[in-house]
Amino acid sequence: MIHMKDIELTNKRVFIRLDLNVPIDKNKITSSERIDRSIPTIQLALKKNARILLASHLGRPKEGEYNKRFSLFPVFQYLKKKLPTVDIIFSQNYLNGIQIQPNQIVLLENVRFNCGETKNNTHLAKKYAQLCDVFVMDAFATAHRVESSTHGICDFVKTACIGPLLYSEIKILKNILNKPKRPMVTIIGGAKVSTKFKLLSSLLKITDTMLVGGGIANTFISLFHSVGKSLHEKNFHKQAKKLYSSNKILFPSDSRVSTSYSEQAQATVKPISQISDNEEILDIGDKTIDNYEKIINTAKTILWNGPMGVFEFPNFRKGTEKIARAIANHSALSVSGGGDTIAVIDLFDLKKKISYISTGGGAFLEFIENKTLPVIERLKRFKNK
């Protein structure tokens, strides 16, 4: 793929697809992580004297309808504060053309307000392409989505390239998938085996040990014991057995359980062989925590996706917190990704202690499964142009 840093951008209109999909509450950004990670790309475009168009989605609005709740205007205000010496404009109506000067930035309103964006509409993709001379894809979190502003635009621009943030994400993940330092320990949480079956299958080919938690662990436990009314997938036993036959998966030996699912519910630690029909597993137990910590401490590479239980409830947070801190405090290369995982990192203020935090959720998982993403394959076509 062509890298943004290697091409001439002076006076060119450059359409940069970023991931500015940040949480906003009452017009205030509650986490600026994704914007901050995009700033170096914007600064590179400024250094190259480009005419800069920034595009992103925000949330899941109804296409074709403006909704203030999903407007990128708060992002525009944040960028103005972050880059006070730069001329930044906000544009709501841009599809029929826009005037832009060198070293000027125009932030385009939420691309998902445009009809056909998520369906990769050809007409819309052409409209985006007509706005620019060069397309820069730098939104890892949407690189698995075949949409007009990420994928379709590539069919109608003369030059398309990869941005520095997307490049760094791919480089780090490829290193882990192709040449991990060993032992490699993978920690996987979340609700369902079925939604992560391909991911688990792919990871079991390269990891030395896989530690599981959450609903995923419950499905493995249910192969051997009753899990009461715990979240699990009994219709997925055949596939779970196949995964377990790798002899690399460790599931909890004890759990924190309760008879009710609520923030006020009290936790009882029980061996997995003693869970009653009216109880449900909401976190891993203390023996499991100790065992998982010992294994994490032997790792040279750690890949982490998902919490160990219902960390949103204080009484069922211990497992997730202890494992998160074990990962953060270890000297191994640690890579994490996924929305819930990032929420855990923020909750316990561990951001500076994780080697690399991926900006993607679905893209992070899909890249691990397939070692590529649709947009990456599309950008490769421009390599020899």
CSV table of C-alpha atoms in Angstrom, one decimal:
chain,number,residue,atom,x,y,z
A,1,MET,CA,0.0,0.0,0.0
A,2,ILE,CA,1.1,3.6,-0.6
A,3,HIS,CA,1.8,5.4,2.7
A,4,MET,CA,0.6,9.0,3.1
A,5,LYS,CA,4.0,10.1,4.2
A,6,ASP,CA,5.5,9.1,0.8
A,7,ILE,CA,3.3,11.1,-1.6
A,8,GLU,CA,3.3,14.8,-2.6
A,9,LEU,CA,0.3,16.6,-1.2
A,10,THR,CA,1.1,20.2,-1.7
A,11,ASN,CA,-2.0,22.2,-2.7
A,12,LYS,CA,-3.9,18.9,-3.2
A,13,ARG,CA,-7.4,18.3,-1.8
A,14,VAL,CA,-6.9,15.4,0.6
A,15,PHE,CA,-9.9,13.5,1.9
A,16,ILE,CA,-8.9,11.8,5.2
A,17,ARG,CA,-11.2,9.2,6.6
A,18,LEU,CA,-10.7,9.2,10.3
A,19,ASP,CA,-12.3,7.5,13.2
A,20,LEU,CA,-13.8,10.3,15.3
A,21,ASN,CA,-16.6,8.2,16.7
A,22,VAL,CA,-16.2,9.3,20.3
A,23,PRO,CA,-18.7,9.1,23.2
A,24,ILE,CA,-20.6,12.4,23.6
A,25,ASP,CA,-22.9,13.2,26.5
A,26,LYS,CA,-24.9,16.4,26.5
A,27,ASN,CA,-22.7,17.9,23.8
A,28,LYS,CA,-19.5,17.1,25.8
A,29,ILE,CA,-16.9,14.5,24.6
A,30,THR,CA,-16.4,12.0,27.5
A,31,SER,CA,-13.4,10.3,25.9
A,32,SER,CA,-11.2,12.1,23.3
A,33,GLU,CA,-8.9,9.0,22.8
A,34,ARG,CA,-9.8,8.5,19.1
A,35,ILE,CA,-9.5,12.2,18.2
A,36,ASP,CA,-6.1,12.5,19.9
A,37,ARG,CA,-4.8,9.4,18.1
A,38,SER,CA,-5.8,11.1,14.8
A,39,ILE,CA,-4.0,14.4,15.5
A,40,PRO,CA,-0.6,13.2,14.1
A,41,THR,CA,-2.2,12.4,10.8
A,42,ILE,CA,-3.8,15.8,10.6
A,43,GLN,CA,-0.5,17.4,11.4
A,44,LEU,CA,1.3,15.4,8.7
A,45,ALA,CA,-1.2,16.7,6.2
A,46,LEU,CA,-0.6,20.3,7.4
A,47,LYS,CA,3.1,19.8,7.1
A,48,LYS,CA,2.6,18.7,3.5
A,49,ASN,CA,0.6,21.9,2.7
A,50,ALA,CA,-2.5,20.0,1.8
A,51,ARG,CA,-6.1,21.2,1.5
A,52,ILE,CA,-7.6,19.0,4.2
A,53,LEU,CA,-11.0,17.4,4.4
A,54,LEU,CA,-11.7,15.3,7.4
A,55,ALA,CA,-14.5,12.7,7.4
A,56,SER,CA,-15.9,10.4,10.0
A,57,HIS,CA,-19.1,8.7,11.2
A,58,LEU,CA,-20.5,9.1,14.7
A,59,GLY,CA,-22.9,6.5,16.1
A,60,ARG,CA,-25.8,5.0,14.2
A,61,PRO,CA,-28.1,7.8,13.1
A,62,LYS,CA,-31.0,7.2,10.6
A,63,GLU,CA,-29.5,7.8,7.2
A,64,GLY,CA,-30.8,10.9,5.3
A,65,GLU,CA,-31.9,12.6,8.5
A,66,TYR,CA,-30.0,15.2,10.6
A,67,ASN,CA,-29.9,14.4,14.3
A,68,LYS,CA,-28.1,16.8,16.6
A,69,ARG,CA,-27.3,13.9,19.0
A,70,PHE,CA,-25.0,12.4,16.3
A,71,SER,CA,-23.5,15.7,15.0
A,72,LEU,CA,-19.7,16.0,14.8
A,73,PHE,CA,-19.9,19.6,15.9
A,74,PRO,CA,-18.5,18.9,19.4
A,75,VAL,CA,-15.6,17.2,17.6
A,76,PHE,CA,-15.1,20.4,15.6
A,77,GLN,CA,-15.0,22.5,18.8
A,78,TYR,CA,-12.5,20.1,20.3
A,79,LEU,CA,-10.2,20.2,17.2
A,80,LYS,CA,-10.3,24.0,17.3
A,81,LYS,CA,-9.0,24.0,20.9
A,82,LYS,CA,-6.4,21.3,20.1
A,83,LEU,CA,-5.1,23.1,17.0
A,84,PRO,CA,-5.6,26.8,17.9
A,85,THR,CA,-3.4,28.2,15.1
A,86,VAL,CA,-5.1,26.3,12.3
A,87,ASP,CA,-8.0,27.5,10.2
A,88,ILE,CA,-10.7,24.9,10.8
A,89,ILE,CA,-14.2,25.0,9.2
A,90,PHE,CA,-17.3,22.8,9.9
A,91,SER,CA,-19.4,21.9,6.8
A,92,GLN,CA,-22.8,20.3,6.8
A,93,ASN,CA,-23.5,20.6,3.1
A,94,TYR,CA,-20.5,19.4,1.2
A,95,LEU,CA,-21.6,16.8,-1.3
A,96,ASN,CA,-21.9,19.1,-4.3
A,97,GLY,CA,-18.5,20.7,-3.8
A,98,ILE,CA,-16.6,22.8,-1.3
A,99,GLN,CA,-14.1,25.6,-1.3
A,100,ILE,CA,-10.9,24.9,0.6
A,101,GLN,CA,-7.5,26.7,0.9
A,102,PRO,CA,-4.0,25.2,1.4
A,103,ASN,CA,-3.4,24.5,5.1
A,104,GLN,CA,-7.1,24.8,5.8
A,105,ILE,CA,-9.1,22.0,7.5
A,106,VAL,CA,-12.7,21.3,6.7
A,107,LEU,CA,-14.4,18.9,9.1
A,108,LEU,CA,-17.3,17.3,7.2
A,109,GLU,CA,-20.6,16.5,9.1
A,110,ASN,CA,-21.3,12.9,10.0
A,111,VAL,CA,-21.0,10.8,6.8
A,112,ARG,CA,-23.8,8.5,8.1
A,113,PHE,CA,-26.3,11.4,7.7
A,114,ASN,CA,-25.8,10.8,3.9
A,115,CYS,CA,-28.2,8.4,2.2
A,116,GLY,CA,-26.4,5.2,1.2
A,117,GLU,CA,-23.3,5.5,3.3
A,118,THR,CA,-23.5,2.2,5.1
A,119,LYS,CA,-24.7,0.4,1.9
A,120,ASN,CA,-21.6,1.5,0.0
A,121,ASN,CA,-23.8,3.5,-2.5
A,122,THR,CA,-21.9,4.1,-5.7
A,123,HIS,CA,-23.4,7.6,-6.4
A,124,LEU,CA,-22.4,8.7,-2.9
A,125,ALA,CA,-18.9,7.3,-3.2
A,126,LYS,CA,-18.5,9.3,-6.5
A,127,LYS,CA,-19.6,12.4,-4.7
A,128,TYR,CA,-16.9,11.9,-2.1
A,129,ALA,CA,-14.2,11.2,-4.7
A,130,GLN,CA,-15.1,14.4,-6.6
A,131,LEU,CA,-14.2,16.4,-3.5
A,132,CYS,CA,-10.6,15.3,-3.5
A,133,ASP,CA,-7.4,14.5,-5.4
A,134,VAL,CA,-6.1,12.0,-2.8
A,135,PHE,CA,-8.0,9.7,-0.4
A,136,VAL,CA,-6.3,8.8,2.8
A,137,MET,CA,-7.7,5.9,4.8
A,138,ASP,CA,-6.8,6.2,8.5
A,139,ALA,CA,-9.8,4.7,10.3
A,140,PHE,CA,-8.8,1.3,11.5
A,141,ALA,CA,-12.1,0.9,13.5
A,142,THR,CA,-14.1,1.0,10.2
A,143,ALA,CA,-11.6,-0.7,7.9
A,144,HIS,CA,-13.7,-3.9,8.1
A,145,ARG,CA,-16.8,-2.1,6.8
A,146,VAL,CA,-17.6,-1.8,3.1
A,147,GLU,CA,-19.1,1.7,3.1
A,148,SER,CA,-19.0,4.6,0.7
A,149,SER,CA,-16.5,6.7,2.7
A,150,THR,CA,-14.2,3.8,3.5
A,151,HIS,CA,-14.3,1.5,0.5
A,152,GLY,CA,-16.5,2.8,-2.3
A,153,ILE,CA,-14.5,6.0,-2.7
A,154,CYS,CA,-11.5,4.0,-3.7
A,155,ASP,CA,-13.2,3.1,-7.0
A,156,PHE,CA,-13.3,6.7,-8.1
A,157,VAL,CA,-10.1,8.4,-6.9
A,158,LYS,CA,-6.8,8.4,-8.8
A,159,THR,CA,-4.8,8.0,-5.6
A,160,ALA,CA,-5.6,6.3,-2.4
A,161,CYS,CA,-3.2,5.6,0.5
A,162,ILE,CA,-2.9,4.4,4.0
A,163,GLY,CA,-2.5,6.8,6.9
A,164,PRO,CA,0.0,6.5,9.8
A,165,LEU,CA,-2.5,5.4,12.5
A,166,LEU,CA,-4.0,2.6,10.3
A,167,TYR,CA,-0.4,1.6,9.3
A,168,SER,CA,0.7,1.3,12.9
A,169,GLU,CA,-2.3,-0.8,13.9
A,170,ILE,CA,-1.7,-3.2,11.1
A,171,LYS,CA,2.0,-3.4,11.7
A,172,ILE,CA,1.7,-4.3,15.4
A,173,LEU,CA,-1.1,-6.8,14.9
A,174,LYS,CA,0.8,-8.5,12.0
A,175,ASN,CA,3.9,-8.8,14.2
A,176,ILE,CA,1.8,-10.5,16.9
A,177,LEU,CA,0.1,-12.8,14.5
A,178,ASN,CA,3.2,-13.8,12.5
A,179,LYS,CA,6.1,-13.6,14.9
A,180,PRO,CA,4.9,-13.4,18.5
A,181,LYS,CA,7.5,-13.6,21.3
A,182,ARG,CA,6.7,-16.8,23.3
A,183,PRO,CA,5.1,-17.8,25.5
A,184,MET,CA,2.0,-16.1,24.0
A,185,VAL,CA,-1.0,-15.8,26.3
A,186,THR,CA,-4.4,-14.8,25.1
A,187,ILE,CA,-7.1,-13.6,27.4
A,188,ILE,CA,-10.6,-13.7,25.9
A,189,GLY,CA,-13.8,-12.6,27.6
A,190,GLY,CA,-17.3,-11.6,26.4
A,191,ALA,CA,-20.7,-13.1,26.1
A,192,LYS,CA,-20.7,-15.7,23.4
A,193,VAL,CA,-18.5,-18.4,21.9
A,194,SER,CA,-20.6,-18.3,18.7
A,195,THR,CA,-19.8,-14.7,17.8
A,196,LYS,CA,-16.1,-15.3,18.4
A,197,PHE,CA,-15.7,-18.9,17.1
A,198,LYS,CA,-13.6,-17.8,14.1
A,199,LEU,CA,-11.5,-15.6,16.3
A,200,LEU,CA,-10.9,-18.3,18.9
A,201,SER,CA,-10.0,-20.8,16.1
A,202,SER,CA,-7.5,-18.4,14.6
A,203,LEU,CA,-6.0,-17.5,17.9
A,204,LEU,CA,-5.6,-21.2,19.0
A,205,LYS,CA,-3.3,-21.7,16.0
A,206,ILE,CA,-0.8,-19.2,17.3
A,207,THR,CA,-1.3,-18.8,21.0
A,208,ASP,CA,0.3,-21.1,23.7
A,209,THR,CA,-2.4,-20.6,26.3
A,210,MET,CA,-5.9,-19.1,26.2
A,211,LEU,CA,-7.6,-17.9,29.4
A,212,VAL,CA,-11.3,-17.4,29.0
A,213,GLY,CA,-13.9,-15.5,31.1
A,214,GLY,CA,-17.4,-14.2,30.9
A,215,GLY,CA,-20.2,-16.0,29.0
A,216,ILE,CA,-17.6,-17.7,26.8
A,217,ALA,CA,-16.1,-19.4,29.8
A,218,ASN,CA,-19.5,-20.5,30.9
A,219,THR,CA,-20.1,-22.4,27.7
A,220,PHE,CA,-16.8,-24.3,28.2
A,221,ILE,CA,-17.7,-25.0,31.9
A,222,SER,CA,-21.1,-26.3,30.8
A,223,LEU,CA,-19.4,-29.1,28.8
A,224,PHE,CA,-18.6,-30.7,32.2
A,225,HIS,CA,-20.8,-29.1,34.9
A,226,SER,CA,-24.1,-27.4,35.5
A,227,VAL,CA,-23.9,-23.6,35.2
A,228,GLY,CA,-27.4,-23.0,36.6
A,229,LYS,CA,-29.0,-20.0,34.9
A,230,SER,CA,-25.7,-18.5,33.7
A,231,LEU,CA,-25.4,-17.1,30.3
A,232,HIS,CA,-24.1,-19.9,28.0
A,233,GLU,CA,-24.7,-21.5,24.6
A,234,LYS,CA,-25.8,-25.1,25.0
A,235,ASN,CA,-26.5,-25.3,21.3
A,236,PHE,CA,-22.8,-24.6,20.7
A,237,HIS,CA,-21.4,-27.5,22.6
A,238,LYS,CA,-20.1,-29.4,19.6
A,239,GLN,CA,-18.0,-26.4,18.4
A,240,ALA,CA,-16.9,-25.6,21.9
A,241,LYS,CA,-15.6,-29.2,22.3
A,242,LYS,CA,-13.7,-28.9,19.1
A,243,LEU,CA,-12.0,-25.7,20.4
A,244,TYR,CA,-11.3,-27.3,23.8
A,245,SER,CA,-9.6,-30.3,22.2
A,246,SER,CA,-6.7,-28.0,21.3
A,247,ASN,CA,-5.6,-28.4,25.0
A,248,LYS,CA,-4.8,-24.7,25.1
A,249,ILE,CA,-7.9,-23.4,26.7
A,250,LEU,CA,-8.1,-22.8,30.5
A,251,PHE,CA,-11.5,-22.0,32.0
A,252,PRO,CA,-12.3,-21.0,35.6
A,253,SER,CA,-12.1,-23.5,38.4
A,254,ASP,CA,-14.3,-21.3,40.7
A,255,SER,CA,-16.7,-18.4,40.1
A,256,ARG,CA,-18.5,-15.5,41.8
A,257,VAL,CA,-22.2,-16.3,41.6
A,258,SER,CA,-25.5,-14.8,42.6
A,259,THR,CA,-29.2,-15.7,42.5
A,260,SER,CA,-30.0,-12.3,40.9
A,261,TYR,CA,-28.6,-10.1,38.1
A,262,SER,CA,-28.3,-6.7,39.6
A,263,GLU,CA,-25.9,-4.1,40.8
A,264,GLN,CA,-27.0,-4.8,44.4
A,265,ALA,CA,-26.6,-8.6,44.1
A,266,GLN,CA,-24.2,-10.1,46.6
A,267,ALA,CA,-21.3,-12.3,45.4
A,268,THR,CA,-20.6,-15.9,46.6
A,269,VAL,CA,-17.5,-17.7,45.5
A,270,LYS,CA,-18.1,-21.3,44.6
A,271,PRO,CA,-16.2,-24.1,42.8
A,272,ILE,CA,-17.7,-24.6,39.3
A,273,SER,CA,-18.8,-28.1,40.3
A,274,GLN,CA,-21.2,-26.7,43.0
A,275,ILE,CA,-23.3,-24.1,41.2
A,276,SER,CA,-27.0,-24.4,41.9
A,277,ASP,CA,-29.8,-24.3,39.4
A,278,ASN,CA,-31.0,-20.8,40.7
A,279,GLU,CA,-27.5,-19.3,40.5
A,280,GLU,CA,-25.6,-17.6,37.7
A,281,ILE,CA,-21.9,-17.0,37.2
A,282,LEU,CA,-21.1,-13.2,37.0
A,283,ASP,CA,-17.3,-13.2,37.6
A,284,ILE,CA,-14.3,-15.5,38.0
A,285,GLY,CA,-13.3,-16.7,41.5
A,286,ASP,CA,-10.2,-16.1,43.6
A,287,LYS,CA,-8.4,-19.4,42.8
A,288,THR,CA,-9.0,-18.7,39.1
A,289,ILE,CA,-7.6,-15.2,39.5
A,290,ASP,CA,-4.4,-16.6,41.2
A,291,ASN,CA,-4.0,-19.2,38.4
A,292,TYR,CA,-4.6,-16.8,35.6
A,293,GLU,CA,-2.2,-14.3,37.1
A,294,LYS,CA,0.6,-16.9,37.3
A,295,ILE,CA,0.2,-17.8,33.7
A,296,ILE,CA,0.1,-14.1,32.6
A,297,ASN,CA,3.4,-13.6,34.5
A,298,THR,CA,5.1,-16.2,32.3
A,299,ALA,CA,4.0,-14.5,29.0
A,300,LYS,CA,6.3,-12.6,26.6
A,301,THR,CA,3.3,-11.6,24.4
A,302,ILE,CA,-0.3,-10.9,25.7
A,303,LEU,CA,-3.3,-10.4,23.5
A,304,TRP,CA,-6.4,-9.3,25.5
A,305,ASN,CA,-10.0,-8.9,24.4
A,306,GLY,CA,-13.0,-8.8,26.8
A,307,PRO,CA,-13.7,-8.6,30.5
A,308,MET,CA,-13.8,-11.6,32.9
A,309,GLY,CA,-17.3,-10.9,34.1
A,310,VAL,CA,-20.0,-8.3,34.7
A,311,PHE,CA,-17.4,-5.6,35.6
A,312,GLU,CA,-20.1,-2.9,35.5
A,313,PHE,CA,-21.4,-4.3,38.9
A,314,PRO,CA,-18.9,-3.5,41.7
A,315,ASN,CA,-19.4,-6.8,43.5
A,316,PHE,CA,-18.5,-8.7,40.3
A,317,ARG,CA,-15.6,-6.5,39.2
A,318,LYS,CA,-12.7,-8.2,41.0
A,319,GLY,CA,-11.8,-10.8,38.4
A,320,THR,CA,-11.7,-8.3,35.5
A,321,GLU,CA,-9.7,-5.7,37.6
A,322,LYS,CA,-7.1,-8.3,38.9
A,323,ILE,CA,-6.5,-9.7,35.4
A,324,ALA,CA,-6.4,-6.2,33.8
A,325,ARG,CA,-3.8,-5.1,36.4
A,326,ALA,CA,-1.8,-8.3,36.0
A,327,ILE,CA,-1.6,-7.6,32.2
A,328,ALA,CA,-0.7,-3.9,32.8
A,329,ASN,CA,2.0,-4.5,35.4
A,330,HIS,CA,3.8,-7.2,33.4
A,331,SER,CA,6.7,-6.4,31.2
A,332,ALA,CA,5.5,-8.4,28.2
A,333,LEU,CA,4.2,-6.8,25.0
A,334,SER,CA,0.5,-6.3,25.7
A,335,VAL,CA,-2.0,-5.6,23.0
A,336,SER,CA,-5.7,-5.0,23.7
A,337,GLY,CA,-8.7,-4.1,21.7
A,338,GLY,CA,-12.5,-4.0,21.7
A,339,GLY,CA,-15.0,-1.5,23.3
A,340,ASP,CA,-15.5,-3.3,26.6
A,341,THR,CA,-11.7,-3.8,27.0
A,342,ILE,CA,-11.0,-0.1,26.5
A,343,ALA,CA,-13.8,0.7,29.0
A,344,VAL,CA,-12.0,-1.6,31.5
A,345,ILE,CA,-8.7,0.1,30.8
A,346,ASP,CA,-10.3,3.6,31.3
A,347,LEU,CA,-12.1,2.4,34.5
A,348,PHE,CA,-8.9,1.3,36.2
A,349,ASP,CA,-6.7,4.0,34.6
A,350,LEU,CA,-4.3,1.6,32.9
A,351,LYS,CA,-3.9,3.3,29.6
A,352,LYS,CA,-0.2,4.1,30.1
A,353,LYS,CA,0.6,0.6,31.1
A,354,ILE,CA,-0.7,-1.3,28.1
A,355,SER,CA,1.8,-1.5,25.3
A,356,TYR,CA,-0.7,-1.0,22.5
A,357,ILE,CA,-4.5,-0.3,22.6
A,358,SER,CA,-6.2,-0.8,19.3
A,359,THR,CA,-8.7,1.8,18.3
A,360,GLY,CA,-10.9,-0.9,16.7
A,361,GLY,CA,-13.4,-3.3,18.1
A,362,GLY,CA,-14.9,-5.3,15.2
A,363,ALA,CA,-12.0,-4.5,13.0
A,364,PHE,CA,-9.5,-5.7,15.6
A,365,LEU,CA,-11.3,-9.0,15.9
A,366,GLU,CA,-11.8,-9.4,12.2
A,367,PHE,CA,-8.1,-8.7,11.4
A,368,ILE,CA,-7.0,-11.4,13.9
A,369,GLU,CA,-9.5,-13.8,12.2
A,370,ASN,CA,-8.5,-13.1,8.6
A,371,LYS,CA,-5.1,-11.3,8.8
A,372,THR,CA,-6.6,-8.6,6.5
A,373,LEU,CA,-9.6,-6.3,6.1
A,374,PRO,CA,-11.7,-5.3,3.1
A,375,VAL,CA,-10.4,-1.8,2.9
A,376,ILE,CA,-6.8,-3.0,3.2
A,377,GLU,CA,-7.3,-5.3,0.2
A,378,ARG,CA,-8.8,-2.4,-1.8
A,379,LEU,CA,-5.9,0.0,-1.0
A,380,LYS,CA,-3.4,-2.6,-2.3
A,381,ARG,CA,-4.6,-2.0,-5.8
A,382,PHE,CA,-3.0,1.4,-5.8
A,383,LYS,CA,0.4,0.1,-4.9
A,384,ASN,CA,1.9,0.3,-8.4
A,385,LYS,CA,0.1,3.3,-9.7
